[in-house]
Amino acid sequence: MLDGSPQELRTVWLEGDTVRMIDQRALPSAVRILELNDVEDVARAIEGMAIRGAPAIGAAAAYGLALAEIRGMDLGRAAARLRRTRPTGHDLFAAIDRVLREVEDGKTAREAAEAYARDDIERCRAIGRHGKRLIKDGMRILTHCNAGALATVDVGTVMAPLTAAKEAGREFFVYASETRPYLQGSRLTAWELGNAGIDHAIVVDAAAGLLLQRGEVDLVLVGADRIAANGDTANKIGTYPKAVLAKTHGVPFYVAAPMTTVDFGARTGRAIPIEERAEDEVLTIAGVPVAPKGSRARNFAFDVTPARYITGFITDLGVLKPADLRARRKKR
Ligand code: MRU
């Protein structure tokens, strides 16, 4: 915590000629600020999970292009490097495309990046306004991974309706699933819920079945990394089983995400690339081996939830059904 007021910090920002960001690997033990001086630093911070969460990665890439401009580096080359960092989250690509487009139209990359970051905050606030009505007094909500302020520039996606409902005086309870192997749920979401004064408990990822079977969850609310035009949604590995369980037990399953996460170029979830990360993240915990020497691991970072399991999308444009997304694609 910084003077007891962590909310005053953004996840990522440009200060003078340096990009600064909260190093999410150090949370919740310490709030450490990284200073990044060039595009390579930003690319490595994204690859190494110092910053993560689809919208936050997008903003980091936008600021990375601003740094490239400041250092006199070719923007095309900088963009190509940033595009290679993480394949699944769509905001990364949307942010890079937008900054390059605006530079062509005469803005500086710095201006374009600042505008992107400001808009990201506004998109999240709009998600909060639209989603607030879904959070009722006494509800028990299950979430996965981290889709709070740390996963965006500020405010968050899942966290936006939760904080809006809390500010409106509603009392509810959140189960944060811990999210192996990176523990975004226990390290980051629980930290943010605590800072917001929201009652919560951490559960292991495998507890979702029990909780839903016992009728102890009224709403499942998750973020998204890429939403295909038909509504199929990639999010942190372990999201899909929660969606199937929610449907089995008649519990609504909502995805909170800005429209920058929707990839109208991907017709279905089959077109979404799934990142596979290093084996070590599964084979060790905090550097300590937790598997026999010689055992291999597969470390899939995301899964895809088919649209038929999704009750609705809480977006900056309102609460949409998968069919609304399909209609929007046709219009485009
Ligand atoms: O691997 P991560 O931590 O970048 O994965 C993040 C998620 O899956 C989030 O749920 C998603 O990006 C939504 S963030 C508002």
XYZ file of C-alpha atoms and ligand atoms in Angstrom:
347
model
C 0.000 0.000 0.000
C 1.171 3.493 -0.697
C 0.324 5.737 2.251
C -2.757 3.556 2.669
C -4.151 4.752 -0.676
C -3.296 2.296 -3.443
C -6.259 3.493 -5.532
C -4.411 6.705 -6.361
C -1.991 4.766 -8.519
C -2.686 3.800 -12.095
C -1.483 0.432 -13.346
C 0.690 2.032 -16.033
C 1.527 5.633 -16.987
C 4.062 7.815 -18.768
C 6.089 10.178 -16.598
C 8.539 12.453 -18.390
C 10.385 10.154 -20.764
C 9.781 6.960 -18.790
C 6.965 4.433 -18.644
C 6.100 3.465 -15.097
C 4.004 0.567 -13.979
C 3.098 -1.376 -10.859
C 5.149 -4.583 -10.853
C 2.310 -7.078 -10.385
C 4.742 -9.898 -9.631
C 5.552 -8.288 -6.267
C 1.924 -7.963 -5.086
C 0.472 -8.325 -2.536
C 3.693 -8.213 -0.477
C 4.992 -4.963 -1.941
C 3.926 -2.139 -4.242
C 6.974 -1.849 -6.469
C 7.097 0.612 -9.348
C 9.070 -0.326 -12.454
C 10.720 2.296 -14.643
C 10.978 1.333 -18.284
C 13.128 3.250 -20.706
C 12.594 1.659 -24.085
C 10.324 -0.597 -26.093
C 12.317 -3.700 -25.248
C 11.788 -3.004 -21.517
C 8.022 -2.707 -22.096
C 7.896 -5.863 -24.231
C 9.745 -7.828 -21.537
C 7.490 -6.465 -18.789
C 4.469 -7.763 -20.732
C 6.048 -11.147 -21.483
C 7.249 -11.540 -17.899
C 3.829 -10.686 -16.350
C 5.014 -7.531 -14.568
C 1.895 -6.151 -16.231
C -0.962 -8.414 -17.295
C -4.674 -8.307 -17.991
C -5.816 -7.589 -21.541
C -6.640 -3.849 -21.314
C -3.540 -3.116 -19.192
C -1.337 -4.848 -21.742
C -2.968 -2.752 -24.467
C -2.213 0.488 -22.623
C 1.364 -0.659 -21.894
C 1.895 -1.306 -25.606
C 0.460 2.125 -26.468
C 2.909 3.730 -24.042
C 5.652 1.517 -25.488
C 5.031 3.164 -28.859
C 5.244 6.571 -27.181
C 8.639 5.539 -25.777
C 9.755 4.409 -29.226
C 8.879 7.845 -30.570
C 10.736 9.559 -27.714
C 13.852 7.420 -28.397
C 13.651 7.995 -32.161
C 12.951 4.327 -32.931
C 10.975 3.287 -36.005
C 7.342 2.869 -34.908
C 6.698 -0.038 -37.269
C 9.580 -1.993 -35.755
C 8.457 -1.132 -32.216
C 4.906 -2.246 -33.031
C 6.157 -5.545 -34.455
C 8.122 -6.252 -31.251
C 5.149 -5.436 -29.032
C 2.793 -7.605 -31.109
C 5.031 -10.601 -30.381
C 4.673 -10.364 -26.584
C 1.426 -12.173 -25.826
C -0.879 -13.629 -28.461
C -4.311 -14.025 -26.865
C -5.476 -10.671 -25.458
C -7.029 -8.585 -28.221
C -6.576 -5.169 -26.603
C -2.835 -5.344 -27.290
C -3.459 -5.409 -31.031
C -6.357 -2.933 -30.884
C -4.186 -0.449 -28.951
C -1.204 -0.738 -31.293
C -3.430 -0.342 -34.367
C -5.153 2.693 -32.893
C -1.918 4.482 -31.959
C -0.392 3.838 -35.406
C -3.577 5.060 -37.100
C -3.659 8.242 -35.045
C 0.034 8.914 -35.710
C -0.726 8.671 -39.431
C -3.503 11.200 -38.861
C -1.029 13.648 -37.331
C -1.052 12.972 -33.565
C 2.155 12.196 -31.709
C 2.383 8.619 -30.378
C 2.498 10.128 -26.910
C -0.800 11.954 -27.438
C -2.361 8.830 -28.929
C -1.179 6.658 -26.025
C -2.482 9.118 -23.427
C -5.829 9.259 -25.216
C -5.958 5.445 -25.317
C -5.282 5.206 -21.576
C -7.869 7.885 -20.751
C -10.449 6.105 -22.893
C -9.673 2.793 -21.214
C -10.576 4.323 -17.850
C -13.790 5.745 -19.319
C -14.688 2.371 -20.845
C -14.271 0.729 -17.448
C -16.387 3.392 -15.738
C -19.115 2.758 -18.307
C -18.889 -0.999 -17.593
C -19.421 -0.122 -13.932
C -22.500 1.969 -14.684
C -24.060 -0.702 -16.908
C -23.175 -3.659 -14.711
C -24.075 -2.235 -11.320
C -27.727 -3.313 -11.529
C -26.683 -6.976 -11.822
C -25.040 -6.907 -8.387
C -27.831 -7.327 -5.857
C -27.825 -7.115 -2.083
C -26.832 -10.402 -0.476
C -25.436 -11.947 -3.669
C -22.589 -14.425 -3.684
C -20.414 -13.877 -6.732
C -17.708 -16.144 -8.081
C -14.897 -14.610 -10.126
C -11.711 -15.958 -11.664
C -8.265 -14.522 -12.314
C -7.997 -10.746 -11.972
C -10.102 -8.265 -13.880
C -9.701 -5.368 -11.484
C -7.950 -2.012 -11.781
C -4.619 -3.838 -12.112
C -5.805 -5.558 -15.290
C -6.731 -2.220 -16.883
C -5.341 1.306 -16.603
C -7.619 1.879 -13.620
C -11.103 0.905 -12.304
C -11.162 -2.604 -13.841
C -13.826 -4.526 -15.739
C -15.274 -7.087 -13.285
C -14.265 -4.800 -10.454
C -16.129 -1.798 -11.942
C -19.703 -3.023 -11.275
C -18.585 -4.461 -7.936
C -17.195 -1.138 -6.709
C -20.164 0.767 -8.155
C -22.574 -1.544 -6.291
C -20.517 -1.249 -3.115
C -20.572 2.546 -3.381
C -24.360 2.333 -3.780
C -24.443 0.645 -0.366
C -25.069 -2.928 -1.508
C -23.563 -5.753 0.523
C -22.450 -8.887 -1.303
C -19.785 -11.554 -1.073
C -17.120 -12.470 -3.634
C -15.358 -15.819 -4.048
C -12.018 -15.250 -5.780
C -10.633 -18.435 -7.272
C -6.917 -18.464 -6.776
C -5.983 -19.038 -10.448
C -3.096 -21.423 -10.720
C -0.331 -21.124 -11.673
C 0.090 -17.361 -11.473
C -2.333 -16.792 -8.595
C -3.881 -13.632 -10.005
C -7.016 -14.418 -7.970
C -5.391 -14.749 -4.573
C -2.544 -12.261 -5.044
C -4.299 -9.508 -6.996
C -8.108 -9.842 -6.899
C -8.212 -10.499 -3.159
C -5.895 -7.508 -2.631
C -8.163 -5.255 -4.668
C -11.334 -6.556 -3.008
C -9.775 -5.911 0.395
C -8.786 -2.366 -0.621
C -12.377 -1.744 -1.755
C -13.796 -3.093 1.495
C -15.625 -5.927 -0.281
C -16.216 -9.066 1.748
C -14.508 -12.020 0.090
C -12.830 -15.402 0.406
C -10.222 -17.105 -1.739
C -11.059 -20.608 -2.939
C -8.904 -23.072 -4.844
C -9.792 -23.296 -8.522
C -11.263 -26.763 -8.084
C -13.803 -25.511 -5.493
C -16.130 -24.019 -8.128
C -18.044 -27.286 -8.594
C -18.749 -27.707 -4.916
C -19.830 -24.099 -4.432
C -22.199 -24.149 -7.399
C -23.587 -27.577 -6.506
C -24.344 -26.378 -2.986
C -26.171 -23.331 -4.340
C -23.631 -20.986 -2.799
C -23.063 -18.887 -5.923
C -25.694 -16.535 -7.421
C -23.610 -15.036 -10.211
C -20.372 -15.879 -12.012
C -18.589 -12.773 -13.281
C -15.325 -12.925 -15.226
C -13.234 -10.775 -17.555
C -12.110 -11.583 -21.090
C -8.960 -11.571 -23.141
C -10.533 -11.884 -26.577
C -14.164 -12.186 -27.589
C -14.878 -13.594 -31.041
C -17.621 -12.070 -33.198
C -20.033 -14.895 -32.271
C -19.458 -14.319 -28.529
C -17.058 -17.218 -27.867
C -14.756 -15.828 -25.180
C -11.129 -16.498 -24.294
C -10.267 -15.831 -20.675
C -7.893 -17.254 -18.087
C -7.587 -21.024 -18.083
C -10.287 -22.426 -15.817
C -13.009 -20.043 -16.985
C -14.708 -22.548 -19.313
C -15.371 -25.173 -16.609
C -16.954 -22.463 -14.449
C -19.248 -21.492 -17.315
C -20.346 -25.105 -17.852
C -20.949 -25.511 -14.127
C -22.908 -22.245 -13.989
C -25.211 -23.395 -16.791
C -25.625 -26.842 -15.208
C -26.727 -25.238 -11.961
C -28.842 -22.471 -13.515
C -26.573 -19.629 -12.396
C -26.051 -16.587 -14.686
C -22.571 -16.280 -16.194
C -21.531 -12.762 -17.261
C -18.380 -11.499 -18.969
C -17.303 -7.916 -18.237
C -15.122 -6.430 -20.972
C -14.653 -3.295 -23.034
C -15.445 -3.406 -26.757
C -11.673 -3.217 -27.403
C -11.596 -6.884 -26.329
C -13.984 -7.904 -29.120
C -12.198 -9.175 -32.201
C -14.722 -8.907 -35.039
C -12.089 -10.463 -37.312
C -12.354 -13.765 -35.399
C -15.627 -15.355 -36.476
C -15.594 -17.949 -33.664
C -13.435 -18.949 -30.728
C -11.541 -21.379 -32.931
C -9.706 -18.407 -34.457
C -8.387 -17.241 -31.066
C -4.725 -18.106 -30.464
C -4.173 -19.702 -27.062
C -0.927 -18.758 -25.348
C 1.104 -21.588 -23.877
C 3.630 -20.396 -21.319
C 6.797 -21.849 -19.803
C 6.558 -25.214 -18.009
C 8.366 -23.795 -14.998
C 5.347 -21.734 -13.966
C 3.528 -25.039 -13.291
C 6.457 -27.125 -12.064
C 7.531 -24.670 -9.371
C 5.834 -22.430 -6.821
C 7.788 -19.298 -5.859
C 10.870 -20.966 -7.310
C 10.431 -24.184 -5.275
C 9.948 -27.393 -7.311
C 6.534 -29.014 -6.751
C 6.872 -31.855 -9.262
C 9.334 -34.678 -9.740
C 12.467 -33.890 -11.714
C 11.860 -34.920 -15.295
C 8.062 -34.443 -15.261
C 6.824 -32.234 -18.039
C 4.003 -29.698 -17.849
C 1.638 -27.996 -20.289
C 0.917 -24.447 -19.257
C -2.104 -23.226 -21.229
C -2.794 -19.632 -20.202
C -6.367 -19.355 -21.525
C -9.410 -21.351 -22.537
C -12.384 -20.471 -24.718
C -15.929 -20.468 -23.366
C -18.483 -21.033 -26.136
C -21.076 -18.247 -26.420
C -23.953 -20.582 -25.504
C -22.721 -20.639 -21.892
C -22.610 -16.835 -21.618
C -25.664 -15.021 -20.259
C -24.383 -11.606 -21.292
C -21.479 -9.234 -21.829
C -21.200 -6.177 -19.618
C -19.516 -3.749 -21.996
C -18.931 -0.018 -22.179
C -21.868 0.127 -24.612
C -24.281 -1.666 -22.294
C -25.175 -5.242 -21.413
C -25.134 -7.225 -24.666
C -26.186 -10.759 -25.563
C -23.954 -12.918 -27.782
C -26.551 -12.345 -30.552
C -26.028 -8.563 -30.240
C -22.336 -9.068 -31.005
C -23.207 -11.128 -34.078
C -25.540 -8.347 -35.254
C -22.778 -5.759 -34.753
C -20.392 -7.828 -36.839
C -22.905 -7.952 -39.685
C -23.309 -4.159 -39.550
C -19.536 -3.738 -39.885
O -2.536 -14.005 -17.980
P -3.260 -12.765 -17.555
O -3.122 -12.483 -16.099
O -2.914 -11.582 -18.424
O -4.788 -13.091 -17.815
C -5.733 -12.101 -17.514
C -7.123 -12.562 -17.613
O -7.415 -13.660 -18.025
C -8.186 -11.549 -17.262
O -9.328 -12.188 -16.787
C -8.549 -10.756 -18.506
O -7.425 -10.218 -19.107
C -9.511 -9.688 -18.205
S -8.721 -8.274 -17.585
C -9.793 -7.015 -17.380
